[in-house]
Amino acid sequence: MPCPCPAVPSHVVALAGWCPLSTAGAQTTQLLVEPPWTPAVLWDRVTLTCQGSGTAGATSWYKGGWLWWQKGTERFVVNESGTYTCGRPGSGLSPPVRVLNERLVLQLPARALLEGDTVTLRCRGWQDGTVTGVRFYRGDKDLGGPLCGTELSLSSLQLHHSGRYRCGGWVSSGPSPCWEKSAPVTVTVTVHVPVANVTITPSPPALQVRPDDPVTLRCSVQVGSAPVTFTWLHDGQEVARSPLLELGAVDVGHSGTYQCVATNQLGQDRHRVFRALSPELALEVTPQGTTRHHWITEAAGVVGCLLFLVLLMGIIVAFHWWIHMDARKHQERALSVEDPQATYIELRGPHGQPWEPSDIYDNLQHKL
């Protein structure tokens, strides 16, 4: 049965510049804990490291939801229990990390738990003191446990393993042990998603390049649980393993088809492996002379098309001009026939020759 136990000693830390913790911003900053167990325990000499974009010297540390250390270093050794968070300008706040200093603590590895993994939960007494008669609980259900051990192994994790776990046991304290129960920890199994929809993005985007052009290919997946590995194939042969394939200054030998194979696995023992293959990407490295000849051929084709269009436009304009002139001639002929006031008289002289204006004048003078 429970018995009174002495309080656990705690360290005292002077906290300066306290203000409420702001939760604004995306959580892109990560807070790493060493040793990698959660919750961490103070007697393990815990080191916290803040990772994110921005300057390391601009790291802000929060404890218990309040600003604790502004413009601090990115790494420090914890000497006080509590809940810690870090932040970097422009990258938001990290998820919190708990550091406990209690008589009994249940820990699990500080990593993502995927379907098929095996995870070990360990029940530890303060300062690694002796713990006996350990039992494990999930919610209110007593899972039993190894009465002579302190660890619970969950193998081939499935979604139904998720939940809140605790441990209980007899902790040595003075002349007689005390029965203690740990704070609950949450076990979360994330569903494992096989890789799918693999694509290759070339840079530059043109698939016809000249010798010595720098070419980089990037492989990505639309879905797939981490970690994902990438393997590159050139004409069916493996050439590299990386998300990026940097070909550098290419030559004719780089021509051919490229594919990317994305892979992830289910569980730490890799008892199921998933692969997805990208569509083929054809890269052509065109020699300089061939490129110039190809350019000249294309230019000649363009010039020929332009000349044909000019000739066609000239024919169309000439045809319209001919139609217009023919219509005008028909109009003039019609006016000369239909106008009754138009009379043409040809004057003839005494010998049948046409009169000239000077002859008419001389004849009139003679008669007068």
Tab-separated table of C-alpha atoms in Angstrom:
chain	number	residue	atom	x	y	z
A	1	MET	CA	0.000	0.000	0.000
A	2	PRO	CA	1.168	3.602	-0.512
A	3	CYS	CA	3.369	5.097	2.144
A	4	PRO	CA	4.681	8.643	2.759
A	5	CYS	CA	7.908	9.360	0.929
A	6	PRO	CA	10.341	12.271	1.234
A	7	ALA	CA	10.111	14.990	-1.352
A	8	VAL	CA	12.480	14.857	-4.289
A	9	PRO	CA	15.102	17.611	-4.108
A	10	SER	CA	15.029	20.150	-6.915
A	11	HIS	CA	17.471	22.713	-8.254
A	12	VAL	CA	16.747	26.423	-8.115
A	13	VAL	CA	17.307	28.577	-11.214
A	14	ALA	CA	17.112	32.372	-11.392
A	15	LEU	CA	14.763	33.259	-14.256
A	16	ALA	CA	15.023	36.694	-15.868
A	17	GLY	CA	12.867	38.563	-18.371
A	18	TRP	CA	9.713	36.498	-17.912
A	19	CYS	CA	6.774	37.267	-20.192
A	20	PRO	CA	3.840	35.226	-21.591
A	21	LEU	CA	4.756	32.742	-24.319
A	22	SER	CA	3.360	33.599	-27.752
A	23	THR	CA	2.075	30.624	-29.769
A	24	ALA	CA	2.001	32.458	-33.085
A	25	GLY	CA	4.020	31.134	-36.009
A	26	ALA	CA	4.437	27.819	-37.746
A	27	GLN	CA	6.212	25.054	-35.807
A	28	THR	CA	9.124	24.504	-38.144
A	29	THR	CA	11.755	24.710	-35.384
A	30	GLN	CA	12.788	21.398	-33.777
A	31	LEU	CA	13.988	20.792	-30.230
A	32	LEU	CA	16.335	17.786	-29.966
A	33	VAL	CA	16.896	16.006	-26.668
A	34	GLU	CA	19.924	13.954	-25.649
A	35	PRO	CA	19.731	11.190	-24.410
A	36	PRO	CA	16.866	10.593	-26.885
A	37	TRP	CA	14.115	9.580	-24.444
A	38	THR	CA	10.834	11.268	-23.617
A	39	PRO	CA	10.076	12.540	-21.115
A	40	ALA	CA	13.677	13.345	-20.251
A	41	VAL	CA	14.880	12.983	-16.648
A	42	LEU	CA	17.042	15.524	-14.911
A	43	TRP	CA	19.576	13.037	-13.526
A	44	ASP	CA	20.574	11.980	-17.076
A	45	ARG	CA	22.348	15.342	-17.665
A	46	VAL	CA	19.970	16.333	-20.459
A	47	THR	CA	21.162	18.485	-23.362
A	48	LEU	CA	18.631	20.423	-25.448
A	49	THR	CA	19.485	21.632	-28.969
A	50	CYS	CA	17.343	24.061	-30.943
A	51	GLN	CA	17.375	23.555	-34.714
A	52	GLY	CA	15.793	25.882	-37.258
A	53	SER	CA	16.450	28.655	-39.731
A	54	GLY	CA	17.957	31.979	-38.746
A	55	THR	CA	20.930	32.873	-36.569
A	56	ALA	CA	21.839	30.464	-33.768
A	57	GLY	CA	22.601	33.355	-31.429
A	58	ALA	CA	19.049	34.662	-31.856
A	59	THR	CA	17.486	31.576	-30.180
A	60	SER	CA	14.807	32.281	-27.583
A	61	TRP	CA	14.113	29.711	-24.829
A	62	TYR	CA	10.816	29.291	-22.982
A	63	LYS	CA	10.113	27.352	-19.789
A	64	GLY	CA	6.650	26.599	-18.559
A	65	GLY	CA	5.150	28.852	-21.227
A	66	TRP	CA	7.200	31.938	-20.286
A	67	LEU	CA	10.208	33.585	-21.892
A	68	TRP	CA	13.226	32.320	-19.986
A	69	TRP	CA	16.299	33.136	-22.078
A	70	GLN	CA	16.342	35.597	-25.004
A	71	LYS	CA	19.094	35.621	-27.645
A	72	GLY	CA	20.642	32.572	-26.060
A	73	THR	CA	22.803	29.816	-27.489
A	74	GLU	CA	21.297	26.992	-29.553
A	75	ARG	CA	22.384	24.300	-27.026
A	76	PHE	CA	22.527	24.042	-23.241
A	77	VAL	CA	22.536	21.472	-20.412
A	78	VAL	CA	19.314	21.433	-18.386
A	79	ASN	CA	19.620	21.880	-14.599
A	80	GLU	CA	15.943	22.416	-13.756
A	81	SER	CA	12.890	20.272	-14.404
A	82	GLY	CA	10.063	21.731	-16.455
A	83	THR	CA	8.655	22.012	-19.973
A	84	TYR	CA	10.972	23.665	-22.500
A	85	THR	CA	10.337	25.230	-25.898
A	86	CYS	CA	12.656	27.135	-28.232
A	87	GLY	CA	12.089	29.576	-31.076
A	88	ARG	CA	13.956	31.230	-33.937
A	89	PRO	CA	12.953	34.459	-35.741
A	90	GLY	CA	10.947	33.552	-38.822
A	91	SER	CA	10.699	29.806	-38.110
A	92	GLY	CA	8.269	29.665	-35.209
A	93	LEU	CA	8.302	27.644	-32.011
A	94	SER	CA	9.348	24.059	-31.468
A	95	PRO	CA	7.150	21.348	-29.939
A	96	PRO	CA	7.658	21.190	-26.149
A	97	VAL	CA	10.055	18.838	-24.331
A	98	ARG	CA	9.412	17.746	-20.734
A	99	VAL	CA	12.251	17.248	-18.260
A	100	LEU	CA	11.098	15.437	-15.097
A	101	ASN	CA	12.653	14.966	-11.668
A	102	GLU	CA	10.146	12.542	-10.150
A	103	ARG	CA	10.433	9.363	-8.107
A	104	LEU	CA	9.119	7.138	-10.911
A	105	VAL	CA	9.193	7.925	-14.616
A	106	LEU	CA	7.979	5.960	-17.658
A	107	GLN	CA	10.002	6.729	-20.810
A	108	LEU	CA	9.784	5.861	-24.501
A	109	PRO	CA	12.205	6.631	-27.366
A	110	ALA	CA	12.061	10.222	-28.643
A	111	ARG	CA	11.262	9.380	-32.268
A	112	ALA	CA	8.283	8.864	-34.538
A	113	LEU	CA	6.617	5.451	-34.081
A	114	LEU	CA	5.437	3.811	-37.300
A	115	GLU	CA	3.327	0.766	-38.014
A	116	GLY	CA	5.408	-2.363	-37.693
A	117	ASP	CA	8.007	-0.813	-35.377
A	118	THR	CA	9.071	-2.328	-32.067
A	119	VAL	CA	9.230	0.055	-29.115
A	120	THR	CA	10.406	-0.474	-25.540
A	121	LEU	CA	8.929	1.461	-22.607
A	122	ARG	CA	11.123	1.594	-19.498
A	123	CYS	CA	10.117	2.345	-15.924
A	124	ARG	CA	12.856	4.128	-13.961
A	125	GLY	CA	13.228	5.152	-10.348
A	126	TRP	CA	14.717	8.474	-9.259
A	127	GLN	CA	18.502	8.572	-9.707
A	128	ASP	CA	18.134	5.034	-11.130
A	129	GLY	CA	17.237	3.668	-7.752
A	130	THR	CA	15.862	0.147	-7.383
A	131	VAL	CA	12.279	-0.434	-8.560
A	132	THR	CA	10.510	-3.737	-7.917
A	133	GLY	CA	7.100	-5.223	-8.610
A	134	VAL	CA	6.670	-3.096	-11.740
A	135	ARG	CA	3.296	-3.128	-13.482
A	136	PHE	CA	2.188	-1.310	-16.648
A	137	TYR	CA	-1.116	0.393	-17.398
A	138	ARG	CA	-2.799	1.601	-20.539
A	139	GLY	CA	-5.482	4.034	-19.544
A	140	ASP	CA	-7.189	2.339	-16.584
A	141	LYS	CA	-6.326	-1.176	-17.767
A	142	ASP	CA	-3.653	-3.108	-15.892
A	143	LEU	CA	-1.426	-4.754	-18.490
A	144	GLY	CA	0.427	-6.716	-15.869
A	145	GLY	CA	4.133	-6.799	-16.406
A	146	PRO	CA	7.377	-8.532	-15.634
A	147	LEU	CA	7.391	-8.486	-11.844
A	148	CYS	CA	11.167	-8.823	-11.892
A	149	GLY	CA	11.794	-6.397	-14.778
A	150	THR	CA	11.260	-2.716	-15.594
A	151	GLU	CA	10.588	-2.709	-19.373
A	152	LEU	CA	7.554	-3.304	-21.587
A	153	SER	CA	8.116	-4.209	-25.252
A	154	LEU	CA	5.457	-3.479	-27.886
A	155	SER	CA	6.301	-5.305	-31.121
A	156	SER	CA	4.837	-4.878	-34.603
A	157	LEU	CA	3.060	-1.668	-33.642
A	158	GLN	CA	-0.483	-1.137	-34.883
A	159	LEU	CA	-2.945	1.713	-34.430
A	160	HIS	CA	-4.593	-0.030	-31.465
A	161	HIS	CA	-1.316	0.300	-29.515
A	162	SER	CA	-1.796	4.075	-29.357
A	163	GLY	CA	-2.804	5.446	-25.960
A	164	ARG	CA	-1.668	6.786	-22.584
A	165	TYR	CA	0.630	4.494	-20.604
A	166	ARG	CA	1.850	4.531	-16.988
A	167	CYS	CA	3.908	2.295	-14.792
A	168	GLY	CA	3.802	1.571	-11.081
A	169	GLY	CA	6.277	-0.059	-8.725
A	170	TRP	CA	7.948	-0.191	-5.345
A	171	VAL	CA	10.643	2.457	-5.171
A	172	SER	CA	13.386	2.133	-2.576
A	173	SER	CA	13.307	5.061	-0.196
A	174	GLY	CA	14.887	4.935	3.214
A	175	PRO	CA	14.207	1.919	5.411
A	176	SER	CA	11.153	0.767	3.416
A	177	PRO	CA	10.079	1.018	-0.270
A	178	CYS	CA	7.135	3.154	-1.394
A	179	TRP	CA	4.565	2.338	-4.081
A	180	GLU	CA	4.664	4.986	-6.794
A	181	LYS	CA	2.936	5.592	-10.095
A	182	SER	CA	4.517	7.478	-12.986
A	183	ALA	CA	3.061	10.373	-14.909
A	184	PRO	CA	1.305	9.208	-18.123
A	185	VAL	CA	3.091	9.247	-21.465
A	186	THR	CA	1.350	9.141	-24.838
A	187	VAL	CA	2.239	6.485	-27.408
A	188	THR	CA	1.184	7.586	-30.912
A	189	VAL	CA	1.477	5.201	-33.880
A	190	THR	CA	1.327	7.244	-37.249
A	191	VAL	CA	0.044	5.284	-40.067
A	192	HIS	CA	2.767	4.275	-42.531
A	193	VAL	CA	2.064	5.547	-46.052
A	194	PRO	CA	3.792	3.786	-48.979
A	195	VAL	CA	5.597	6.008	-51.484
A	196	ALA	CA	3.647	6.981	-54.598
A	197	ASN	CA	3.607	9.473	-57.507
A	198	VAL	CA	7.339	9.885	-58.116
A	199	THR	CA	8.343	12.788	-60.387
A	200	ILE	CA	11.603	14.150	-61.817
A	201	THR	CA	12.156	17.900	-62.166
A	202	PRO	CA	15.055	18.889	-64.464
A	203	SER	CA	17.033	22.112	-64.141
A	204	PRO	CA	17.175	23.750	-66.649
A	205	PRO	CA	13.716	22.582	-67.769
A	206	ALA	CA	14.775	22.065	-71.428
A	207	LEU	CA	15.463	18.433	-72.294
A	208	GLN	CA	17.756	19.396	-75.193
A	209	VAL	CA	21.003	20.866	-73.892
A	210	ARG	CA	24.462	21.669	-75.277
A	211	PRO	CA	27.752	20.185	-74.097
A	212	ASP	CA	29.146	21.771	-70.895
A	213	ASP	CA	25.690	22.950	-69.801
A	214	PRO	CA	25.140	22.284	-66.047
A	215	VAL	CA	22.197	19.918	-65.479
A	216	THR	CA	20.578	18.851	-62.186
A	217	LEU	CA	17.687	16.412	-61.747
A	218	ARG	CA	15.506	16.426	-58.618
A	219	CYS	CA	13.355	13.476	-57.514
A	220	SER	CA	10.323	13.883	-55.242
A	221	VAL	CA	7.264	11.930	-54.104
A	222	GLN	CA	3.765	13.246	-53.619
A	223	VAL	CA	3.046	10.900	-50.692
A	224	GLY	CA	5.125	8.558	-48.556
A	225	SER	CA	6.138	8.225	-44.916
A	226	ALA	CA	9.692	9.162	-44.029
A	227	PRO	CA	12.380	8.072	-44.343
A	228	VAL	CA	12.318	7.845	-48.151
A	229	THR	CA	15.403	6.856	-50.151
A	230	PHE	CA	15.966	7.689	-53.837
A	231	THR	CA	17.897	5.678	-56.438
A	232	TRP	CA	18.754	7.009	-59.925
A	233	LEU	CA	18.796	4.897	-63.088
A	234	HIS	CA	20.475	5.939	-66.362
A	235	ASP	CA	19.335	3.740	-69.250
A	236	GLY	CA	18.278	1.171	-66.644
A	237	GLN	CA	21.593	1.168	-64.709
A	238	GLU	CA	21.940	2.503	-61.147
A	239	VAL	CA	24.144	5.607	-61.044
A	240	ALA	CA	23.442	7.350	-57.713
A	241	ARG	CA	21.432	7.372	-54.481
A	242	SER	CA	20.193	10.807	-53.487
A	243	PRO	CA	17.174	13.084	-54.014
A	244	LEU	CA	19.404	15.195	-56.313
A	245	LEU	CA	21.348	13.946	-59.326
A	246	GLU	CA	23.907	16.608	-60.231
A	247	LEU	CA	25.279	15.812	-63.688
A	248	GLY	CA	27.452	18.936	-63.744
A	249	ALA	CA	28.845	19.988	-67.149
A	250	VAL	CA	27.210	17.407	-69.427
A	251	ASP	CA	28.595	15.759	-72.550
A	252	VAL	CA	27.129	13.454	-75.188
A	253	GLY	CA	27.577	10.477	-72.849
A	254	HIS	CA	24.911	11.905	-70.507
A	255	SER	CA	22.235	11.527	-73.183
A	256	GLY	CA	19.631	8.837	-72.530
A	257	THR	CA	16.672	8.062	-70.294
A	258	TYR	CA	16.623	8.739	-66.559
A	259	GLN	CA	14.329	7.286	-63.900
A	260	CYS	CA	14.086	7.627	-60.135
A	261	VAL	CA	13.125	4.826	-57.727
A	262	ALA	CA	11.660	5.959	-54.386
A	263	THR	CA	11.661	3.485	-51.483
A	264	ASN	CA	10.363	3.328	-47.926
A	265	GLN	CA	9.750	0.414	-45.577
A	266	LEU	CA	7.279	-0.674	-42.947
A	267	GLY	CA	8.827	-1.070	-39.532
A	268	GLN	CA	12.385	-0.987	-38.250
A	269	ASP	CA	13.007	-4.572	-39.333
A	270	ARG	CA	12.028	-3.671	-42.925
A	271	HIS	CA	9.702	-6.639	-43.176
A	272	ARG	CA	7.795	-4.812	-45.917
A	273	VAL	CA	9.432	-2.583	-48.531
A	274	PHE	CA	7.554	-0.235	-50.869
A	275	ARG	CA	8.961	1.081	-54.169
A	276	ALA	CA	7.644	3.500	-56.775
A	277	LEU	CA	9.184	4.272	-60.179
A	278	SER	CA	9.035	7.640	-61.931
A	279	PRO	CA	8.193	8.040	-65.647
A	280	GLU	CA	11.167	8.079	-67.989
A	281	LEU	CA	12.838	11.417	-68.687
A	282	ALA	CA	14.761	11.592	-71.996
A	283	LEU	CA	17.778	13.908	-71.981
A	284	GLU	CA	19.533	14.814	-75.255
A	285	VAL	CA	22.950	16.453	-75.278
A	286	THR	CA	23.292	17.894	-78.795
A	287	PRO	CA	26.811	18.539	-80.192
A	288	GLN	CA	27.583	22.156	-81.097
A	289	GLY	CA	27.815	21.553	-84.883
A	290	THR	CA	24.566	19.657	-84.925
A	291	THR	CA	22.962	22.428	-82.989
A	292	ARG	CA	24.143	25.073	-85.501
A	293	HIS	CA	22.968	22.974	-88.462
A	294	HIS	CA	19.633	22.430	-86.745
A	295	TRP	CA	19.345	26.176	-86.109
A	296	ILE	CA	20.177	26.989	-89.749
A	297	THR	CA	17.619	24.451	-90.970
A	298	GLU	CA	14.944	25.909	-88.742
A	299	ALA	CA	15.861	29.478	-89.788
A	300	ALA	CA	15.658	28.527	-93.496
A	301	GLY	CA	12.251	27.019	-92.901
A	302	VAL	CA	11.044	30.191	-91.189
A	303	VAL	CA	12.369	32.415	-94.018
A	304	GLY	CA	10.692	30.191	-96.621
A	305	CYS	CA	7.377	30.481	-94.819
A	306	LEU	CA	7.709	34.285	-94.660
A	307	LEU	CA	8.483	34.530	-98.411
A	308	PHE	CA	5.497	32.365	-99.234
A	309	LEU	CA	3.245	34.603	-97.128
A	310	VAL	CA	4.597	37.743	-98.849
A	311	LEU	CA	4.008	36.208	-102.306
A	312	LEU	CA	0.515	35.158	-101.353
A	313	MET	CA	-0.312	38.647	-100.103
A	314	GLY	CA	1.011	40.133	-103.363
A	315	ILE	CA	-1.211	37.825	-105.425
A	316	ILE	CA	-4.246	38.741	-103.327
A	317	VAL	CA	-3.552	42.495	-103.689
A	318	ALA	CA	-2.995	42.190	-107.465
A	319	PHE	CA	-6.186	40.220	-107.886
A	320	HIS	CA	-8.215	42.842	-105.992
A	321	TRP	CA	-6.601	45.640	-108.071
A	322	TRP	CA	-7.447	43.825	-111.325
A	323	ILE	CA	-11.071	43.345	-110.207
A	324	HIS	CA	-11.293	47.051	-109.337
A	325	MET	CA	-9.874	48.222	-112.691
A	326	ASP	CA	-12.107	45.883	-114.693
A	327	ALA	CA	-15.165	47.187	-112.894
A	328	ARG	CA	-14.095	50.784	-113.591
A	329	LYS	CA	-13.716	50.128	-117.347
A	330	HIS	CA	-17.195	48.592	-117.514
A	331	GLN	CA	-18.592	51.653	-115.751
A	332	GLU	CA	-16.976	54.071	-118.217
A	333	ARG	CA	-18.299	52.139	-121.214
A	334	ALA	CA	-21.760	52.137	-119.790
A	335	LEU	CA	-21.685	55.932	-119.327
A	336	SER	CA	-20.578	56.545	-122.949
A	337	VAL	CA	-23.537	54.563	-124.360
A	338	GLU	CA	-26.315	55.704	-122.067
A	339	ASP	CA	-25.625	59.547	-121.938
A	340	PRO	CA	-27.960	61.187	-124.641
A	341	GLN	CA	-26.304	64.625	-124.392
A	342	ALA	CA	-22.911	63.346	-125.484
A	343	THR	CA	-22.574	64.145	-129.301
A	344	TYR	CA	-19.360	63.840	-131.295
A	345	ILE	CA	-19.119	65.667	-134.782
A	346	GLU	CA	-16.146	65.454	-137.081
A	347	LEU	CA	-15.834	68.430	-139.460
A	348	ARG	CA	-14.440	67.749	-142.926
A	349	GLY	CA	-12.935	70.129	-145.437
A	350	PRO	CA	-13.726	70.418	-149.196
A	351	HIS	CA	-11.382	67.564	-150.021
A	352	GLY	CA	-12.700	65.227	-147.385
A	353	GLN	CA	-9.895	65.875	-144.953
A	354	PRO	CA	-10.635	66.778	-141.319
A	355	TRP	CA	-10.650	70.504	-140.604
A	356	GLU	CA	-7.954	71.927	-138.486
A	357	PRO	CA	-8.875	74.898	-136.264
A	358	SER	CA	-6.657	77.218	-138.290
A	359	ASP	CA	-8.386	76.198	-141.571
A	360	ILE	CA	-11.791	77.021	-140.127
A	361	TYR	CA	-10.584	80.484	-139.122
A	362	ASP	CA	-9.055	81.205	-142.539
A	363	ASN	CA	-12.229	80.110	-144.368
A	364	LEU	CA	-14.372	82.409	-142.235
A	365	GLN	CA	-12.067	85.376	-142.964
A	366	HIS	CA	-12.226	84.704	-146.728
A	367	LYS	CA	-15.986	84.734	-146.784
A	368	LEU	CA	-16.168	87.931	-144.888
